[in-house]
Amino acid sequence: MVVWLWSALLLAILTFLVIYPTGMLLLGTLTDSNPVTDGYQNMHLSLGNFATVLANPNVHAALGNSLLACTGGTVVAVVIGLAFAWIVVRTNTPWKGFIASAGMLPLFVPPLVAGVAWAILGSPKTGLINTMLARMGIEARVNLYSMAGIIFVFGMYYAPYVYMFTAAALRNMDPSLEEAAEISGAGPVRTLLTITFPLIAPAIISGMLLSFVVMLGIYGIPAVLGAPADIPVLTTYIFALTSWAPPRYSTAAAVAMILMVVTGILVVLQQKVLSGRSFTTVAGKAFRPRSLNLGPWRFLTLGLAFVYLIIVVVLPTLALLVAAFRKFLFIRDFASLFDGKQYGLMHFQRLFANPATVNSIINTMKVGVITALIGGVLAFAIGYTVNRTQAPARRAIDVIATAPVAIPGLVIGVAYLWAWIGLPGGFYGTIWILALAFVARFLPDTIKALSTSLMQIHRELEEAAWICGRGVLSTIVTIMLPLARPGVVAAMTLLFVLAIRELGSSLFLYSSSTMVMAVQLLGYYEGGNISVTAAFSLVQMVILGALIGVAHWLSRGAADGGVGRSG
Amino acid sequence: MKRMLMSRRQVMASAVGIGAAAITRRSVAAQPFTPSAGLVEAARKEGKMIYYTASFTEVEQEVINAFNKRFPFVRVEMVRASGGQLITRVKTEAAAGKLVADVVDHSDRGLMKALEHLFQDYAPPNASDYLPSALVSPRLWPRLTPGWSIAYNTELVKNPPKTWMDLTKPEYAKGQIGQVIGPSGGTTWTRIMFERQVLAEDYWKRQAATKPALYPSGAPLSDALVRGEVSIAPLIYNAILPKKRDGAPVEIFFPPEGVPIVPYATGIPKTSANPNAARLFLDWSLSPEGQAFTIKDQGNLTSLKEPPFNPEGFDPKVAKVWVPDFKQFVELHDKWLEEWNTVYGYRQ
Amino acid sequence: MSAELGVEHLRKVFATGKPAVDDVSFTVQAGEIVVLLGPSGCGKTTTLRCVAGLEHPTAGAIRIGGEVISAPEQGVLVPPRRRNIGMVFQSYAVWPHMTVRQNVAYPLRHRGMTRAEMDRKVAEALELVDLSSYADRAVVSLSGGQMQRVALARSMVYQPRLLLLDEPLSNLDAQLRLRLRDDLRRIIKRAGLTALYVTHDQTEAVVLGDRIGVMQNGKLLQMAPPDEVYNRPADLFVASFTGASNFVAGRVVERQGEFGTIEAGGGQRLTAWLPAALAPGAAVTIAIRPENIRFGHGDGANRFAAEVLAQRYQGVQTIYELGLFGARIEALEVGTTMRHEVGSRVDVVLPPDSCWAYEAGTAADLAAD
């Protein structure tokens, strides 16, 4: 009775947030008209449009490029992420803690910013790296405006996804399994290859699939690096379809469907892998992870870690600094790079002379807060219902709430526009429509982040409160929420960061009074001023850094409370 | 071949005869814009307006700043989107009865003409001063009229091109030239129409043979030119002039074969909630004062019969402006663009 | 205050086929402590959780103090919070974000009592578990044993009708377990609570329980006072689970009242308790505890001579393996000296009261440990 109502309520919310917009998108795929502008009565449902798209050689090219770039990027990400996880969790490399935190930074860099930074560094003609090489008298030149460049930047930036999964698995692995191998006569390398990595294979595979899926949906990096070399991928192709005059939405929707299907298959695969993780030996007990004494080799691992950090953090930041403070990015030679006369605050002045800049920052903060609050509450409600109750339809709720993972942001913006513009009231054009789109889009990420911390709270802690005479709601408020606080704060922070970065779904939903940072950044980029773009990128990075610092500080207080012991 | 070209050029010149003739006159100083007190008062009461534009954020912010210098009491909120996205937004909002724009400003007159029914009757006080060839509807006005030029990086190009035809020379091959893709919008469509109709039927083929680097729109191309990613590029004059003024190592010229110009189509939707502010903004923009600003400060041309100014480096004696025939502008669009995509190997 | 618990024909079937609890019935008198004993997966915890209301039974009725709190056939299901029971969990389940006092006061906070009354009750409960001086500590700073006592105080502070304990000692180290085991019974008895206690540890069950119920495969096999469970096990499983580790195959020769003459391997005959109605000729398994085999001459039945095959010295006791009935039989003798050498022949007495013959069972009936 109450639980039925509750399930129905959650399903209704999810229908509004996920099913209805996705349905509109599907409609768009099956027609050659825009369901809102042309009216439903004029729609001709057929598979014709979809078939045409499937037969289009350009679609094949984009799909092929996407698969190639993401496969290559994933391979690079796995190698780097796994090595990084091993160095941080399993060796006595100095400054591990610092390396671990700094290694996560790429996650917070908007892809467009990463793309711009690497264009400044790795352009074949004007890239800073090539200027540097010329100075050193080295003949070789790098060219990141290429498939190899996209793969390289993908791999570098999405290695943290693989790292997150594998580091956790390595940390939770019973060290006696490896000890047993060594007692049996296997050397450290053989142990690593025959015992450690196979044991955490499910974590490696799911990290791999996740990074593949994320790369598949990224627009910024292939847009900046692929466009000059005319390498379209699915996302940039979709974007191009929507920006041509006249735009080709039904084609874009159909291409998006292809993207969704590919992503969907991978997500299902990933869940299969995760559900079969029983042999990952993640026992309830907390182990002290085994730390390998590398002797003098530990400076090599430290060196490798630093090379990675220099590549993903230091170089791009320097590139953005040069671009943001330098009058023109034309750099004749190495000496002119250090010509002080070329530098100044002009781009920042120009950036802040535009009132839209500050407005977009304020709007973004508002949207971020609203998204984090609504999304946090909804994700908690869903995560709790799915993981902790016997509520009817909780499987369905889980599946629907996970579905948006498979929908690329660029497309979902159109879907939300079509789905929600007709709603009565002043919903369209407000900050709320953006916030709701973000809530829906990032529901899977938020629920995942929250569920992990919910699952860590021993069931009996909650049951004890029921036995003590408390109802479900009272138990959630007095026991679950305080205990899950670090997880809730972390999930809300994640949501906040994702909302601030989000470009795709903002593009169609913002209005004059609700311009957000990501759209404004794209505006500057498309407006052709890479220096102002770089300056704004730096501003965004500083804002994000400050926010993450605050969130870290907020959740620190809760961390010492610990989470319930498990038997 | 050469004869045919000549004759086509003559045809074109006569098609825009009045305009070309007008622009050759000496420019006169712009008279200040004086709106009626009633309109100013009504706009002040509204206090704001929402401005949808397909032009660039920074360019339009300067326009807004200049407008606000005269009329600080109208707060202008801008929505900037690329041509295709802006049209989608306008259509979708209109279909849902939620079109909130007070002014819609677009570079593709063809797409705007198709949406004519969404706009209210409006004409600026100086309506008769405008070139008839730049007008497609009594409701839509050429607020902005950018023109095409060729720019090159002076640090990289020692032997610069002098004409459109020079861009087909093998010495500029292998990605030295940057090009904006044909389907990027009305602006580029105008230029590639000009190339085929005025320069040579096979101009695309010859130009494409130099393997130019393709860019999605003019703004990133102008930036790439400054950075030296490409050495030479046909660019809308207003996209590159500000950079030259800031000291970037570029030089710009208007080629003698002709200067394709792109009259925008700008109108006030019927649903405008702030029609007086919108009218004041457009009246000002279309006045000699407003046009003088876009010419002098931003490097645009104008669709006024008698330009109050000529942009820096534009000598009407050397370069003639070219406006496409609107009927052909609409009819040839899909077919020719498809051909352009094939010739340039661009995927769509 | 404390009330009688009645469980009738309780049945719980999870989604995966076999019932976890299968037609279990028993009563716990007011003030009595009943222990459910059995190997893991036998259904004892599920039974307890059904009583708590944390699992929803498939069939059967549960009453506390005469009030039906669960009867799925009648659609009765009182939620846990309205059952007025206390529960101590295996994982302690003390809330890490609260102090000792906050944990114990938690169940009182919504019962509309005055602050003074609440303070008094919390103080009493902490006094009872000997934690008065720890009231304002954070629970995470306590040891495992102290945490479990916090959990106990929390479950008793509101004088529930019934106290449920789910393997409360299994997460503690051995020494602490022994001490807390004795404390637990004393505390529960002093509070006069009715208690249902679940464990897989036989000694814990014997020390704590007024009665023990042995469960296997979802069935309640026997419920009786500890000495009866130890001396008159209802079946082969109960006998083996409580420690009878010698099994001798045989055949019924004849029956005399409760006892019977059994012919074991090697043609030797012995007298054994024969609870089942088995006809002569029926195959039986005789279970004998190693402690019940006596060395030396004695009178009465079941005297045998056996060879010492091996010995295992354990300090305070020695286990001898004897060749008897054509099998190896273990016998245990208390004392720090080893009296019988390997290879020697010894006389042993198997008191008929301590030889229990059951219908010949399969290996599955025997407790795994």
CSV table of C-alpha atoms in Angstrom, one decimal, chain C residues 118-249:
chain,number,residue,atom,x,y,z
C,118,MET,CA,15.1,8.7,30.3
C,119,ASP,CA,18.4,9.5,32.1
C,120,ARG,CA,17.5,7.2,34.9
C,121,LYS,CA,16.7,4.3,32.6
C,122,VAL,CA,19.8,4.8,30.5
C,123,ALA,CA,21.9,4.9,33.7
C,124,GLU,CA,20.3,1.7,34.9
C,125,ALA,CA,20.9,-0.1,31.7
C,126,LEU,CA,24.5,1.0,31.6
C,127,GLU,CA,24.9,0.0,35.2
C,128,LEU,CA,23.5,-3.4,34.3
C,129,VAL,CA,26.1,-4.0,31.6
C,130,ASP,CA,28.8,-2.4,33.7
C,131,LEU,CA,29.5,0.5,31.3
C,132,SER,CA,28.4,3.5,33.5
C,133,SER,CA,31.8,5.2,33.2
C,134,TYR,CA,31.8,5.0,29.5
C,135,ALA,CA,28.5,6.8,28.9
C,136,ASP,CA,30.0,9.8,27.0
C,137,ARG,CA,32.5,8.0,25.0
C,138,ALA,CA,32.2,7.6,21.2
C,139,VAL,CA,31.2,4.0,20.6
C,140,VAL,CA,33.9,3.6,17.9
C,141,SER,CA,36.5,4.0,20.7
C,142,LEU,CA,35.3,0.9,22.5
C,143,SER,CA,36.5,-2.6,22.2
C,144,GLY,CA,34.3,-5.3,20.6
C,145,GLY,CA,33.1,-6.6,23.9
C,146,GLN,CA,32.2,-3.2,25.1
C,147,MET,CA,30.3,-2.5,21.9
C,148,GLN,CA,28.4,-5.6,22.4
C,149,ARG,CA,27.4,-4.6,25.9
C,150,VAL,CA,26.3,-1.2,24.5
C,151,ALA,CA,24.1,-3.1,22.1
C,152,LEU,CA,22.7,-5.2,25.0
C,153,ALA,CA,22.0,-2.2,27.1
C,154,ARG,CA,20.3,-0.5,24.1
C,155,SER,CA,18.1,-3.6,23.6
C,156,MET,CA,17.0,-3.8,27.2
C,157,VAL,CA,16.7,-0.2,28.2
C,158,TYR,CA,13.0,0.0,27.3
C,159,GLN,CA,12.1,-3.3,29.0
C,160,PRO,CA,11.0,-5.1,25.8
C,161,ARG,CA,8.6,-8.0,26.1
C,162,LEU,CA,11.1,-10.3,24.4
C,163,LEU,CA,14.9,-10.1,23.8
C,164,LEU,CA,16.4,-11.6,20.6
C,165,LEU,CA,20.1,-12.3,20.3
C,166,ASP,CA,21.6,-13.2,17.0
C,167,GLU,CA,25.0,-14.8,17.5
C,168,PRO,CA,26.0,-11.9,19.6
C,169,LEU,CA,29.4,-13.3,20.6
C,170,SER,CA,30.6,-14.7,17.4
C,171,ASN,CA,32.6,-11.6,16.4
C,172,LEU,CA,34.5,-11.6,19.7
C,173,ASP,CA,37.8,-13.2,20.5
C,174,ALA,CA,37.7,-16.5,22.4
C,175,GLN,CA,38.6,-15.3,25.9
C,176,LEU,CA,36.2,-12.4,25.7
C,177,ARG,CA,33.5,-14.7,24.4
C,178,LEU,CA,33.8,-16.9,27.5
C,179,ARG,CA,33.5,-14.0,29.9
C,180,LEU,CA,30.7,-12.3,28.1
C,181,ARG,CA,28.9,-15.6,27.8
C,182,ASP,CA,28.5,-15.9,31.5
C,183,ASP,CA,27.7,-12.2,31.9
C,184,LEU,CA,25.0,-12.4,29.4
C,185,ARG,CA,23.0,-15.0,31.2
C,186,ARG,CA,23.4,-13.2,34.5
C,187,ILE,CA,22.3,-9.9,33.0
C,188,ILE,CA,19.3,-11.3,31.1
C,189,LYS,CA,18.1,-13.2,34.2
C,190,ARG,CA,18.5,-10.2,36.4
C,191,ALA,CA,16.4,-8.2,34.1
C,192,GLY,CA,13.9,-11.1,34.0
C,193,LEU,CA,13.6,-11.0,30.2
C,194,THR,CA,12.3,-13.7,27.9
C,195,ALA,CA,15.0,-14.3,25.5
C,196,LEU,CA,15.5,-16.2,22.2
C,197,TYR,CA,19.2,-16.7,21.4
C,198,VAL,CA,20.7,-18.0,18.2
C,199,THR,CA,24.2,-19.6,18.0
C,200,HIS,CA,26.2,-22.3,16.3
C,201,ASP,CA,28.4,-22.9,19.4
C,202,GLN,CA,27.2,-25.8,21.6
C,203,THR,CA,29.0,-24.7,24.7
C,204,GLU,CA,27.5,-21.3,24.5
C,205,ALA,CA,24.1,-22.9,24.1
C,206,VAL,CA,24.5,-25.1,27.1
C,207,VAL,CA,25.8,-22.3,29.4
C,208,LEU,CA,23.2,-19.8,28.3
C,209,GLY,CA,20.0,-21.6,27.6
C,210,ASP,CA,17.3,-22.9,29.9
C,211,ARG,CA,16.4,-24.9,26.9
C,212,ILE,CA,18.1,-25.6,23.7
C,213,GLY,CA,16.4,-26.2,20.3
C,214,VAL,CA,18.6,-27.9,17.7
C,215,MET,CA,17.8,-27.1,14.1
C,216,GLN,CA,18.9,-28.6,10.8
C,217,ASN,CA,17.7,-28.0,7.3
C,218,GLY,CA,15.0,-25.7,8.5
C,219,LYS,CA,13.5,-28.2,10.9
C,220,LEU,CA,13.5,-28.0,14.7
C,221,LEU,CA,14.8,-31.5,15.7
C,222,GLN,CA,14.7,-31.3,19.4
C,223,MET,CA,13.9,-28.7,22.1
C,224,ALA,CA,14.8,-29.6,25.6
C,225,PRO,CA,16.9,-28.6,28.6
C,226,PRO,CA,20.7,-28.8,27.9
C,227,ASP,CA,21.3,-32.0,29.9
C,228,GLU,CA,18.6,-33.8,28.0
C,229,VAL,CA,19.9,-32.6,24.6
C,230,TYR,CA,23.3,-33.9,25.7
C,231,ASN,CA,22.1,-37.2,27.2
C,232,ARG,CA,19.1,-38.1,25.2
C,233,PRO,CA,19.7,-36.6,21.7
C,234,ALA,CA,16.6,-37.0,19.6
C,235,ASP,CA,18.4,-38.2,16.6
C,236,LEU,CA,21.7,-39.0,15.0
C,237,PHE,CA,22.2,-35.4,13.8
C,238,VAL,CA,21.6,-33.9,17.3
C,239,ALA,CA,23.9,-36.5,18.8
C,240,SER,CA,26.7,-35.8,16.3
C,241,PHE,CA,26.2,-32.0,16.4
C,242,THR,CA,26.5,-31.9,20.1
C,243,GLY,CA,29.8,-33.9,20.0
C,244,ALA,CA,29.2,-37.6,19.7
C,245,SER,CA,31.9,-38.4,17.2
C,246,ASN,CA,32.0,-42.2,17.3
C,247,PHE,CA,29.6,-44.0,15.0
C,248,VAL,CA,29.3,-47.8,15.0
C,249,ALA,CA,27.1,-49.6,12.5
